[in-house]
Amino acid sequence: MTNFCPQAVLFDMDGTLIDSEPVWQIAEDALITARGQAPREEVRKAIIGMRLTDSLSVFRDSYGFTETVAELRAELIERMCSLIPTHVKPKPGATALIAYFSANGVPCAIASSSPLEIIETAVASQNWRPYMRHLVSGDQVAHGKPAPDIYLEAAQRMGFAPEVCLSIEDSVNGSRSAVAAGTVCYIVPDLSHSTLDQFDGISPHMFSDLHAVQRSLEHCDFG
């Protein structure tokens, strides 16, 4: 339980608002197998929460791809944007939580490692665009998660100090980024790619799902 009442909310997207990690895996596996190789689980887990250019650099080194990162990026974005409308679903409580903040006048933004094209496609697929004041991509900052850049950028665009912003994350890299930026980080861990012990010492605010996050804010008077 926490007494924090945010003035603004900065959402991670993949794994936090939408259940997109399995879809990323489909697209990434297709990219890998198209080149005659088998996906490796340790590589997949290593890139969770990274922005796409960084994760594809890991892919290129790990699998020995000959294409440039830019070429791999364009192919993977195309694969993802074709899958999102039919394969991506909201995480439990996501739509209700976004509506809750909107009804209480708390501005929201997305701070995602994904490219802007994917953020826009995903947000549009869930009809969330009217509720998001800004969409901030990892490609728009100098350093991706776990560096604090994206949350600092999102807070600045929103016009709030990081300390009064609530960030909501599911990954270790993302949570480290949000805390390093000075935001109050609520973690809803995606245990499909992480274990609870990996979050030790990052943030004391851990929740089972987004419904629990909303319940924790019921004491707030946003008026």
PDB file of C-alpha atoms in Angstrom:
ATOM      1  CA  MET A   1       0.000   0.000   0.000  1.00  0.00           C
ATOM      2  CA  THR A   2       1.252   3.492  -0.819  1.00  0.00           C
ATOM      3  CA  ASN A   3      -0.052   6.989  -0.170  1.00  0.00           C
ATOM      4  CA  PHE A   4       1.396   8.386  -3.384  1.00  0.00           C
ATOM      5  CA  CYS A   5      -1.025  10.293  -5.621  1.00  0.00           C
ATOM      6  CA  PRO A   6       0.509  11.070  -9.014  1.00  0.00           C
ATOM      7  CA  GLN A   7       0.148  14.280 -10.972  1.00  0.00           C
ATOM      8  CA  ALA A   8       0.959  12.445 -14.210  1.00  0.00           C
ATOM      9  CA  VAL A   9       1.335   8.832 -15.310  1.00  0.00           C
ATOM     10  CA  LEU A  10       4.004   7.399 -17.600  1.00  0.00           C
ATOM     11  CA  PHE A  11       3.147   3.944 -18.901  1.00  0.00           C
ATOM     12  CA  ASP A  12       5.498   1.412 -20.344  1.00  0.00           C
ATOM     13  CA  MET A  13       3.641  -0.360 -23.141  1.00  0.00           C
ATOM     14  CA  ASP A  14       4.883  -3.850 -24.065  1.00  0.00           C
ATOM     15  CA  GLY A  15       4.079  -6.278 -21.273  1.00  0.00           C
ATOM     16  CA  THR A  16       2.549  -3.517 -19.141  1.00  0.00           C
ATOM     17  CA  LEU A  17      -0.457  -2.198 -21.068  1.00  0.00           C
ATOM     18  CA  ILE A  18      -0.563  -4.810 -23.802  1.00  0.00           C
ATOM     19  CA  ASP A  19       0.288  -8.488 -23.891  1.00  0.00           C
ATOM     20  CA  SER A  20       2.684  -8.036 -26.782  1.00  0.00           C
ATOM     21  CA  GLU A  21       5.710 -10.025 -25.670  1.00  0.00           C
ATOM     22  CA  PRO A  22       4.344 -13.250 -27.271  1.00  0.00           C
ATOM     23  CA  VAL A  23       3.726 -11.298 -30.483  1.00  0.00           C
ATOM     24  CA  TRP A  24       7.250  -9.897 -30.436  1.00  0.00           C
ATOM     25  CA  GLN A  25       8.457 -13.469 -30.056  1.00  0.00           C
ATOM     26  CA  ILE A  26       6.450 -14.579 -33.106  1.00  0.00           C
ATOM     27  CA  ALA A  27       7.893 -11.745 -35.201  1.00  0.00           C
ATOM     28  CA  GLU A  28      11.453 -12.206 -33.923  1.00  0.00           C
ATOM     29  CA  ASP A  29      11.342 -15.977 -34.372  1.00  0.00           C
ATOM     30  CA  ALA A  30      10.142 -15.506 -37.948  1.00  0.00           C
ATOM     31  CA  LEU A  31      13.025 -13.123 -38.616  1.00  0.00           C
ATOM     32  CA  ILE A  32      15.517 -15.633 -37.189  1.00  0.00           C
ATOM     33  CA  THR A  33      14.135 -18.783 -38.826  1.00  0.00           C
ATOM     34  CA  ALA A  34      13.902 -17.005 -42.193  1.00  0.00           C
ATOM     35  CA  ARG A  35      17.698 -16.933 -42.011  1.00  0.00           C
ATOM     36  CA  GLY A  36      18.017 -20.642 -41.286  1.00  0.00           C
ATOM     37  CA  GLN A  37      18.692 -20.376 -37.559  1.00  0.00           C
ATOM     38  CA  ALA A  38      16.875 -21.466 -34.413  1.00  0.00           C
ATOM     39  CA  PRO A  39      15.800 -18.898 -31.787  1.00  0.00           C
ATOM     40  CA  ARG A  40      17.698 -19.030 -28.497  1.00  0.00           C
ATOM     41  CA  GLU A  41      15.869 -18.364 -25.242  1.00  0.00           C
ATOM     42  CA  GLU A  42      18.837 -16.726 -23.525  1.00  0.00           C
ATOM     43  CA  VAL A  43      19.037 -14.136 -26.303  1.00  0.00           C
ATOM     44  CA  ARG A  44      15.306 -13.416 -26.105  1.00  0.00           C
ATOM     45  CA  LYS A  45      15.438 -12.846 -22.348  1.00  0.00           C
ATOM     46  CA  ALA A  46      18.496 -10.606 -22.624  1.00  0.00           C
ATOM     47  CA  ILE A  47      16.699  -8.077 -24.842  1.00  0.00           C
ATOM     48  CA  ILE A  48      13.455  -7.683 -22.859  1.00  0.00           C
ATOM     49  CA  GLY A  49      12.845  -3.976 -22.227  1.00  0.00           C
ATOM     50  CA  MET A  50      15.536  -2.804 -24.663  1.00  0.00           C
ATOM     51  CA  ARG A  51      14.755  -0.436 -27.512  1.00  0.00           C
ATOM     52  CA  LEU A  52      14.669  -2.077 -30.909  1.00  0.00           C
ATOM     53  CA  THR A  53      17.985  -0.822 -32.257  1.00  0.00           C
ATOM     54  CA  ASP A  54      19.787  -2.107 -29.161  1.00  0.00           C
ATOM     55  CA  SER A  55      18.035  -5.482 -29.197  1.00  0.00           C
ATOM     56  CA  LEU A  56      18.741  -5.961 -32.897  1.00  0.00           C
ATOM     57  CA  SER A  57      22.408  -5.219 -32.297  1.00  0.00           C
ATOM     58  CA  VAL A  58      22.343  -8.104 -29.810  1.00  0.00           C
ATOM     59  CA  PHE A  59      20.551 -10.256 -32.400  1.00  0.00           C
ATOM     60  CA  ARG A  60      23.064  -9.374 -35.090  1.00  0.00           C
ATOM     61  CA  ASP A  61      26.016 -10.262 -32.867  1.00  0.00           C
ATOM     62  CA  SER A  62      24.423 -13.386 -31.363  1.00  0.00           C
ATOM     63  CA  TYR A  63      23.190 -14.902 -34.618  1.00  0.00           C
ATOM     64  CA  GLY A  64      25.833 -13.516 -36.957  1.00  0.00           C
ATOM     65  CA  PHE A  65      23.339 -11.779 -39.250  1.00  0.00           C
ATOM     66  CA  THR A  66      24.910  -9.994 -42.200  1.00  0.00           C
ATOM     67  CA  GLU A  67      22.184  -7.363 -42.640  1.00  0.00           C
ATOM     68  CA  THR A  68      22.527  -3.960 -41.035  1.00  0.00           C
ATOM     69  CA  VAL A  69      20.567  -3.113 -37.907  1.00  0.00           C
ATOM     70  CA  ALA A  70      18.525  -0.663 -40.005  1.00  0.00           C
ATOM     71  CA  GLU A  71      17.546  -3.428 -42.445  1.00  0.00           C
ATOM     72  CA  LEU A  72      16.607  -5.814 -39.635  1.00  0.00           C
ATOM     73  CA  ARG A  73      14.656  -3.037 -37.917  1.00  0.00           C
ATOM     74  CA  ALA A  74      12.570  -2.290 -41.008  1.00  0.00           C
ATOM     75  CA  GLU A  75      11.718  -5.971 -41.463  1.00  0.00           C
ATOM     76  CA  LEU A  76      10.772  -6.511 -37.821  1.00  0.00           C
ATOM     77  CA  ILE A  77       8.616  -3.377 -37.669  1.00  0.00           C
ATOM     78  CA  GLU A  78       6.735  -4.535 -40.760  1.00  0.00           C
ATOM     79  CA  ARG A  79       6.172  -7.967 -39.220  1.00  0.00           C
ATOM     80  CA  MET A  80       4.969  -6.474 -35.919  1.00  0.00           C
ATOM     81  CA  CYS A  81       2.633  -3.904 -37.443  1.00  0.00           C
ATOM     82  CA  SER A  82       0.943  -6.657 -39.448  1.00  0.00           C
ATOM     83  CA  LEU A  83       0.440  -8.809 -36.326  1.00  0.00           C
ATOM     84  CA  ILE A  84      -0.633  -6.191 -33.760  1.00  0.00           C
ATOM     85  CA  PRO A  85      -4.243  -5.561 -34.890  1.00  0.00           C
ATOM     86  CA  THR A  86      -5.182  -9.251 -34.677  1.00  0.00           C
ATOM     87  CA  HIS A  87      -2.799 -10.669 -32.070  1.00  0.00           C
ATOM     88  CA  VAL A  88      -2.272  -8.039 -29.363  1.00  0.00           C
ATOM     89  CA  LYS A  89      -4.648  -7.888 -26.401  1.00  0.00           C
ATOM     90  CA  PRO A  90      -4.721  -5.455 -23.459  1.00  0.00           C
ATOM     91  CA  LYS A  91      -3.347  -6.613 -20.132  1.00  0.00           C
ATOM     92  CA  PRO A  92      -6.003  -7.191 -17.450  1.00  0.00           C
ATOM     93  CA  GLY A  93      -7.128  -3.865 -16.037  1.00  0.00           C
ATOM     94  CA  ALA A  94      -5.322  -1.725 -18.628  1.00  0.00           C
ATOM     95  CA  THR A  95      -8.333  -0.093 -20.255  1.00  0.00           C
ATOM     96  CA  ALA A  96     -10.041   0.460 -16.890  1.00  0.00           C
ATOM     97  CA  LEU A  97      -6.916   2.066 -15.395  1.00  0.00           C
ATOM     98  CA  ILE A  98      -6.456   4.403 -18.352  1.00  0.00           C
ATOM     99  CA  ALA A  99     -10.133   5.388 -18.121  1.00  0.00           C
ATOM    100  CA  TYR A 100      -9.747   5.937 -14.358  1.00  0.00           C
ATOM    101  CA  PHE A 101      -6.906   8.406 -14.845  1.00  0.00           C
ATOM    102  CA  SER A 102      -8.794  10.163 -17.634  1.00  0.00           C
ATOM    103  CA  ALA A 103     -11.933  10.504 -15.511  1.00  0.00           C
ATOM    104  CA  ASN A 104      -9.854  12.027 -12.709  1.00  0.00           C
ATOM    105  CA  GLY A 105      -7.986  14.463 -14.938  1.00  0.00           C
ATOM    106  CA  VAL A 106      -4.579  12.813 -14.544  1.00  0.00           C
ATOM    107  CA  PRO A 107      -2.625  13.167 -17.813  1.00  0.00           C
ATOM    108  CA  CYS A 108      -0.983  10.061 -19.241  1.00  0.00           C
ATOM    109  CA  ALA A 109       1.823   9.277 -21.655  1.00  0.00           C
ATOM    110  CA  ILE A 110       3.549   6.199 -22.981  1.00  0.00           C
ATOM    111  CA  ALA A 111       7.301   5.748 -22.530  1.00  0.00           C
ATOM    112  CA  SER A 112       8.132   2.649 -24.533  1.00  0.00           C
ATOM    113  CA  SER A 113      11.299   1.132 -25.924  1.00  0.00           C
ATOM    114  CA  SER A 114       9.373   0.261 -29.085  1.00  0.00           C
ATOM    115  CA  PRO A 115       9.665   2.300 -32.292  1.00  0.00           C
ATOM    116  CA  LEU A 116       7.045   5.008 -32.688  1.00  0.00           C
ATOM    117  CA  GLU A 117       5.404   3.140 -35.582  1.00  0.00           C
ATOM    118  CA  ILE A 118       4.689   0.188 -33.303  1.00  0.00           C
ATOM    119  CA  ILE A 119       3.524   2.365 -30.405  1.00  0.00           C
ATOM    120  CA  GLU A 120       1.095   4.192 -32.690  1.00  0.00           C
ATOM    121  CA  THR A 121      -0.217   0.941 -34.182  1.00  0.00           C
ATOM    122  CA  ALA A 122      -0.702  -0.676 -30.773  1.00  0.00           C
ATOM    123  CA  VAL A 123      -2.358   2.353 -29.173  1.00  0.00           C
ATOM    124  CA  ALA A 124      -4.693   2.754 -32.149  1.00  0.00           C
ATOM    125  CA  SER A 125      -5.626  -0.942 -32.001  1.00  0.00           C
ATOM    126  CA  GLN A 126      -6.914  -0.436 -28.434  1.00  0.00           C
ATOM    127  CA  ASN A 127      -8.513   2.997 -29.061  1.00  0.00           C
ATOM    128  CA  TRP A 128      -6.265   4.587 -26.416  1.00  0.00           C
ATOM    129  CA  ARG A 129      -4.821   7.469 -28.432  1.00  0.00           C
ATOM    130  CA  PRO A 130      -7.267  10.117 -27.086  1.00  0.00           C
ATOM    131  CA  TYR A 131      -6.112   9.309 -23.543  1.00  0.00           C
ATOM    132  CA  MET A 132      -2.372   9.667 -24.174  1.00  0.00           C
ATOM    133  CA  ARG A 133      -0.946  13.174 -24.188  1.00  0.00           C
ATOM    134  CA  HIS A 134       2.395  11.990 -25.546  1.00  0.00           C
ATOM    135  CA  LEU A 135       3.885   8.860 -27.104  1.00  0.00           C
ATOM    136  CA  VAL A 136       7.608   8.662 -26.372  1.00  0.00           C
ATOM    137  CA  SER A 137       9.763   6.078 -28.125  1.00  0.00           C
ATOM    138  CA  GLY A 138      13.148   4.745 -27.125  1.00  0.00           C
ATOM    139  CA  ASP A 139      14.344   5.769 -30.576  1.00  0.00           C
ATOM    140  CA  GLN A 140      13.814   9.410 -29.600  1.00  0.00           C
ATOM    141  CA  VAL A 141      16.369   9.476 -26.767  1.00  0.00           C
ATOM    142  CA  ALA A 142      20.124   9.015 -26.599  1.00  0.00           C
ATOM    143  CA  HIS A 143      20.152   5.950 -24.367  1.00  0.00           C
ATOM    144  CA  GLY A 144      17.548   3.207 -24.052  1.00  0.00           C
ATOM    145  CA  LYS A 145      16.285   1.501 -20.908  1.00  0.00           C
ATOM    146  CA  PRO A 146      17.706   0.832 -18.297  1.00  0.00           C
ATOM    147  CA  ALA A 147      19.132   4.359 -18.702  1.00  0.00           C
ATOM    148  CA  PRO A 148      16.713   7.021 -17.392  1.00  0.00           C
ATOM    149  CA  ASP A 149      16.518   9.023 -20.634  1.00  0.00           C
ATOM    150  CA  ILE A 150      13.066   7.969 -21.826  1.00  0.00           C
ATOM    151  CA  TYR A 151      11.328   8.684 -18.518  1.00  0.00           C
ATOM    152  CA  LEU A 152      13.112  12.012 -18.167  1.00  0.00           C
ATOM    153  CA  GLU A 153      12.000  12.901 -21.694  1.00  0.00           C
ATOM    154  CA  ALA A 154       8.413  11.812 -21.051  1.00  0.00           C
ATOM    155  CA  ALA A 155       8.188  13.808 -17.811  1.00  0.00           C
ATOM    156  CA  GLN A 156       9.643  16.873 -19.517  1.00  0.00           C
ATOM    157  CA  ARG A 157       7.159  16.649 -22.391  1.00  0.00           C
ATOM    158  CA  MET A 158       4.329  16.317 -19.889  1.00  0.00           C
ATOM    159  CA  GLY A 159       5.564  19.374 -17.996  1.00  0.00           C
ATOM    160  CA  PHE A 160       6.010  17.642 -14.639  1.00  0.00           C
ATOM    161  CA  ALA A 161       8.980  16.906 -12.411  1.00  0.00           C
ATOM    162  CA  PRO A 162       9.786  13.182 -12.428  1.00  0.00           C
ATOM    163  CA  GLU A 163       9.173  12.991  -8.669  1.00  0.00           C
ATOM    164  CA  VAL A 164       5.434  13.652  -9.088  1.00  0.00           C
ATOM    165  CA  CYS A 165       5.065  11.165 -11.948  1.00  0.00           C
ATOM    166  CA  LEU A 166       3.950   7.577 -11.552  1.00  0.00           C
ATOM    167  CA  SER A 167       5.657   5.132 -13.894  1.00  0.00           C
ATOM    168  CA  ILE A 168       4.229   1.664 -14.444  1.00  0.00           C
ATOM    169  CA  GLU A 169       6.564  -1.076 -15.646  1.00  0.00           C
ATOM    170  CA  ASP A 170       6.772  -4.838 -16.097  1.00  0.00           C
ATOM    171  CA  SER A 171      10.454  -5.480 -16.868  1.00  0.00           C
ATOM    172  CA  VAL A 172      13.699  -5.230 -14.934  1.00  0.00           C
ATOM    173  CA  ASN A 173      15.325  -2.915 -17.485  1.00  0.00           C
ATOM    174  CA  GLY A 174      12.260  -0.685 -17.605  1.00  0.00           C
ATOM    175  CA  SER A 175      11.906  -0.520 -13.826  1.00  0.00           C
ATOM    176  CA  ARG A 176      15.554   0.454 -13.434  1.00  0.00           C
ATOM    177  CA  SER A 177      15.039   3.196 -16.015  1.00  0.00           C
ATOM    178  CA  ALA A 178      11.973   4.600 -14.264  1.00  0.00           C
ATOM    179  CA  VAL A 179      13.626   4.620 -10.834  1.00  0.00           C
ATOM    180  CA  ALA A 180      16.843   6.139 -12.182  1.00  0.00           C
ATOM    181  CA  ALA A 181      14.782   8.980 -13.657  1.00  0.00           C
ATOM    182  CA  GLY A 182      13.349   9.760 -10.226  1.00  0.00           C
ATOM    183  CA  THR A 183       9.761   8.691 -10.877  1.00  0.00           C
ATOM    184  CA  VAL A 184       7.730   6.609  -8.452  1.00  0.00           C
ATOM    185  CA  CYS A 185       7.756   3.199 -10.110  1.00  0.00           C
ATOM    186  CA  TYR A 186       4.965   0.665  -9.704  1.00  0.00           C
ATOM    187  CA  ILE A 187       6.010  -2.742 -10.986  1.00  0.00           C
ATOM    188  CA  VAL A 188       3.566  -5.294 -12.363  1.00  0.00           C
ATOM    189  CA  PRO A 189       6.113  -7.981 -13.227  1.00  0.00           C
ATOM    190  CA  ASP A 190       5.635 -10.023 -16.360  1.00  0.00           C
ATOM    191  CA  LEU A 191       6.734 -13.400 -15.068  1.00  0.00           C
ATOM    192  CA  SER A 192       6.838 -14.866 -18.568  1.00  0.00           C
ATOM    193  CA  HIS A 193      10.308 -13.380 -18.928  1.00  0.00           C
ATOM    194  CA  SER A 194      11.350 -12.418 -15.383  1.00  0.00           C
ATOM    195  CA  THR A 195      11.412 -13.816 -11.857  1.00  0.00           C
ATOM    196  CA  LEU A 196      10.423 -11.865  -8.770  1.00  0.00           C
ATOM    197  CA  ASP A 197      13.913 -11.981  -7.280  1.00  0.00           C
ATOM    198  CA  GLN A 198      15.247 -10.020 -10.275  1.00  0.00           C
ATOM    199  CA  PHE A 199      13.280  -6.992  -9.050  1.00  0.00           C
ATOM    200  CA  ASP A 200      14.804  -7.041  -5.563  1.00  0.00           C
ATOM    201  CA  GLY A 201      15.983  -3.606  -4.504  1.00  0.00           C
ATOM    202  CA  ILE A 202      14.546  -1.742  -7.505  1.00  0.00           C
ATOM    203  CA  SER A 203      11.216  -0.487  -6.141  1.00  0.00           C
ATOM    204  CA  PRO A 204       9.133  -1.412  -3.089  1.00  0.00           C
ATOM    205  CA  HIS A 205       5.913  -1.023  -5.079  1.00  0.00           C
ATOM    206  CA  MET A 206       4.966  -4.420  -6.524  1.00  0.00           C
ATOM    207  CA  PHE A 207       1.508  -5.356  -7.797  1.00  0.00           C
ATOM    208  CA  SER A 208      -0.115  -8.499  -9.135  1.00  0.00           C
ATOM    209  CA  ASP A 209      -1.947  -6.709 -11.952  1.00  0.00           C
ATOM    210  CA  LEU A 210      -3.253  -3.321 -13.069  1.00  0.00           C
ATOM    211  CA  HIS A 211      -6.501  -3.813 -11.155  1.00  0.00           C
ATOM    212  CA  ALA A 212      -4.396  -3.849  -7.979  1.00  0.00           C
ATOM    213  CA  VAL A 213      -2.645  -0.658  -9.081  1.00  0.00           C
ATOM    214  CA  GLN A 214      -6.010   1.061  -9.471  1.00  0.00           C
ATOM    215  CA  ARG A 215      -7.190  -0.135  -6.053  1.00  0.00           C
ATOM    216  CA  SER A 216      -4.030   1.296  -4.474  1.00  0.00           C
ATOM    217  CA  LEU A 217      -4.982   4.761  -5.763  1.00  0.00           C
ATOM    218  CA  GLU A 218      -8.545   4.824  -4.467  1.00  0.00           C
ATOM    219  CA  HIS A 219      -7.530   7.010  -1.520  1.00  0.00           C
ATOM    220  CA  CYS A 220      -6.431   9.791  -3.876  1.00  0.00           C
ATOM    221  CA  ASP A 221      -8.434  12.979  -4.280  1.00  0.00           C
ATOM    222  CA  PHE A 222      -7.433  14.171  -7.733  1.00  0.00           C
ATOM    223  CA  GLY A 223      -9.838  17.092  -7.646  1.00  0.00           C
TER     224      GLY A 223
END
